[in-house]
PDB file of C-alpha atoms in Angstrom:
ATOM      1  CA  UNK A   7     166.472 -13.595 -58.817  1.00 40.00           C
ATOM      2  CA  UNK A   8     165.539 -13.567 -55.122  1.00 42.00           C
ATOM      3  CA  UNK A   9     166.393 -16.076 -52.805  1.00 35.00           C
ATOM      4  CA  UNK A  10     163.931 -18.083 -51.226  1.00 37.00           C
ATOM      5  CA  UNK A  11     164.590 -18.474 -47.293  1.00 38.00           C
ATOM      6  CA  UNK A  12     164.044 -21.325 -45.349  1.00 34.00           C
ATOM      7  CA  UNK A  13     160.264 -22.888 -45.029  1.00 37.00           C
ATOM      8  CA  UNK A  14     161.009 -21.945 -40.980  1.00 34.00           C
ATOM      9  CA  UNK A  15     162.166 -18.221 -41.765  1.00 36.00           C
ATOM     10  CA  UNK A  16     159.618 -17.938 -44.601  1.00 41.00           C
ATOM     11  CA  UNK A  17     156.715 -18.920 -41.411  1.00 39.00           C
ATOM     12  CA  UNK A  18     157.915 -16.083 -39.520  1.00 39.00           C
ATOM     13  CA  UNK A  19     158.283 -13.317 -42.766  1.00 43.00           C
ATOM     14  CA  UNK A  20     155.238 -10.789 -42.906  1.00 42.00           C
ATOM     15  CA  UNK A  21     156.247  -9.604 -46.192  1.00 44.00           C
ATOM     16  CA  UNK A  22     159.090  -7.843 -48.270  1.00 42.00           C
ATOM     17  CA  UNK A  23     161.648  -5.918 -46.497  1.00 40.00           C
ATOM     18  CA  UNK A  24     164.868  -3.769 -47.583  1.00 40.00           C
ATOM     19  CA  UNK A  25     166.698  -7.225 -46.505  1.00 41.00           C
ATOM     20  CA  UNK A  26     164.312  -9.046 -48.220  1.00 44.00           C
ATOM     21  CA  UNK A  27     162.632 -11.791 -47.204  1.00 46.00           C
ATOM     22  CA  UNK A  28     160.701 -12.932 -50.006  1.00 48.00           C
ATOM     23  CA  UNK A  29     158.684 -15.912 -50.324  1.00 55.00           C
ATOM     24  CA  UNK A  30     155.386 -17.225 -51.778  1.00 58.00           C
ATOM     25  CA  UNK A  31     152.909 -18.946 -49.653  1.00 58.00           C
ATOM     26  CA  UNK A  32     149.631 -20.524 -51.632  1.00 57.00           C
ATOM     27  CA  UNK A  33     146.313 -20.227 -49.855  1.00 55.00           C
ATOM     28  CA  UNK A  34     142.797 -19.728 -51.421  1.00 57.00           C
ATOM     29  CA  UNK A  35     142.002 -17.060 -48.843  1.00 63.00           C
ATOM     30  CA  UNK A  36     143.977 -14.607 -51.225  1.00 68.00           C
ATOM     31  CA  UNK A  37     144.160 -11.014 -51.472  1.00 85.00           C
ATOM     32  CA  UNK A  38     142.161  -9.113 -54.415  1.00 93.00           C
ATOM     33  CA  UNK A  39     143.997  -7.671 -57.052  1.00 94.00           C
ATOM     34  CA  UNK A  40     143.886  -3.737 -55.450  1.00 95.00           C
ATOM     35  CA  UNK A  41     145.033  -5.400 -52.056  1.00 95.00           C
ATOM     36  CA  UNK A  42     147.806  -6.842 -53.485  1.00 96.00           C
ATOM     37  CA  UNK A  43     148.638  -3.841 -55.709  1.00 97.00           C
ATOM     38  CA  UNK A  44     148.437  -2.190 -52.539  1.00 96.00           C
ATOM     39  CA  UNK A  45     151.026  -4.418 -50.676  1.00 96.00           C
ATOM     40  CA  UNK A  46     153.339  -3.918 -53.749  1.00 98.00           C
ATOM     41  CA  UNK A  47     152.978  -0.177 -53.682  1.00 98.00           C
ATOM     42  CA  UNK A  48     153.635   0.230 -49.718  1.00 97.00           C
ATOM     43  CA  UNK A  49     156.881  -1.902 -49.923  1.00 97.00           C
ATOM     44  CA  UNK A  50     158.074   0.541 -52.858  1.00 97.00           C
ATOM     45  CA  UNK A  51     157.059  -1.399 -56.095  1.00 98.00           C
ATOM     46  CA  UNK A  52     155.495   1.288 -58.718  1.00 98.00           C
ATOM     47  CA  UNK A  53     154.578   0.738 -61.986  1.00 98.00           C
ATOM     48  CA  UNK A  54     152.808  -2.563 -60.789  1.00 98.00           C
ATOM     49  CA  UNK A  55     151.202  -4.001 -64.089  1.00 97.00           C
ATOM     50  CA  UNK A  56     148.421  -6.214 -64.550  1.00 95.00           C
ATOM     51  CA  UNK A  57     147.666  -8.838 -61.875  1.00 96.00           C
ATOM     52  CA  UNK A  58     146.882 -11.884 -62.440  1.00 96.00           C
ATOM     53  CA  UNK A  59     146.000 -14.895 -59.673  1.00 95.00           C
ATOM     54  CA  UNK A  60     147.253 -18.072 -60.217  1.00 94.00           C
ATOM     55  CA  UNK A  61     145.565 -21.398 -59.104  1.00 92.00           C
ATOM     56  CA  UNK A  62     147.312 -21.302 -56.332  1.00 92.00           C
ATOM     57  CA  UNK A  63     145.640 -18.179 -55.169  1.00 92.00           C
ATOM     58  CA  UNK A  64     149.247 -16.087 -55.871  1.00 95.00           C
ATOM     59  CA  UNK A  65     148.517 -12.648 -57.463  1.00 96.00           C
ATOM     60  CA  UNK A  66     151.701 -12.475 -60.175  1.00 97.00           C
ATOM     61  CA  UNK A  67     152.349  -9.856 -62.534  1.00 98.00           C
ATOM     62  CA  UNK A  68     155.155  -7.240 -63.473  1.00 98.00           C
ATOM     63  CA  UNK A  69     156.218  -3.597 -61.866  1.00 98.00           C
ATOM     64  CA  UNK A  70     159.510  -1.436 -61.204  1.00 98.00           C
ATOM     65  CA  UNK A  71     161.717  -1.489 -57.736  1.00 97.00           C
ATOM     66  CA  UNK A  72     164.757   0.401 -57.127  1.00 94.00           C
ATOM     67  CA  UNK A  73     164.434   1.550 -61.086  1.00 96.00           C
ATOM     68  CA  UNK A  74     164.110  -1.931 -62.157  1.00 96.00           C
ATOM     69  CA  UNK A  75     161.847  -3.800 -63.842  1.00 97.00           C
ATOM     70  CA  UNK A  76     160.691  -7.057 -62.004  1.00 97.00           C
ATOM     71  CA  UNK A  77     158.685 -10.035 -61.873  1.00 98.00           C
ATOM     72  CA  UNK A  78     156.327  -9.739 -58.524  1.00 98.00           C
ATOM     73  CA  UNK A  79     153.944 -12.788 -56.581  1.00 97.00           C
ATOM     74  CA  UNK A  80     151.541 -12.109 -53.586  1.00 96.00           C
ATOM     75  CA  UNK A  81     150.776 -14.521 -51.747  1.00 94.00           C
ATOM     76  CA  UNK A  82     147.383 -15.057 -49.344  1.00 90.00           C
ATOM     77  CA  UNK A  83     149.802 -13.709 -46.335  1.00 91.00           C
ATOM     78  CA  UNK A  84     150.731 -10.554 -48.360  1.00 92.00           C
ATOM     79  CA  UNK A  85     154.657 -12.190 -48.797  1.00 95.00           C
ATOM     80  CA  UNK A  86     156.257 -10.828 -51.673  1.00 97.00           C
ATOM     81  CA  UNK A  87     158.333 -12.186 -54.325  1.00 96.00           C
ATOM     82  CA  UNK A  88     160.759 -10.797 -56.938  1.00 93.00           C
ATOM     83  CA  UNK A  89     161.933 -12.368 -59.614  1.00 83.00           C
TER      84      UNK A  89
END
């Protein structure tokens, strides 16, 4: 599972990176399912499955990274999570 960073560090994250800061923000100004299929793809996610957006306005579904399959959430910031 990923680890969640700090609320402070999590502010300052504009997304996934090969370090990995990962962490879900909720927001109804979301992205739409192709923008956040999108994000996945251009931080190296294929496969992306089905999205579906939460109440929270979190796009969550399934895909592969690295050859493995994962759990995935976009937030309204276009942060990613892997689960």
């Amino acid at each position: 599972a990923a680890v969640t960073p700090s609320a402070a560090s999590c502010a300052a994250c504009s997304g996934a990176s090969p370090g990995g800061c990962e962490c879900s923000a909720s927001g109804s100004d979301s992205f739409t399912e192709g923008q956040a299929k999108s994000r996945l793809e251009s931080n190296g996610y294929t496969a992306i499955g089905e999205l579906k957006k939460d109440d929270n306005g979190v796009w969550k579904g399934t895909a592969t990274h690295g050859g493995q399959p994962v759990t995935v959430s976009v937030d309204y910031r276009g942060n990613i999570t892997r689960n």
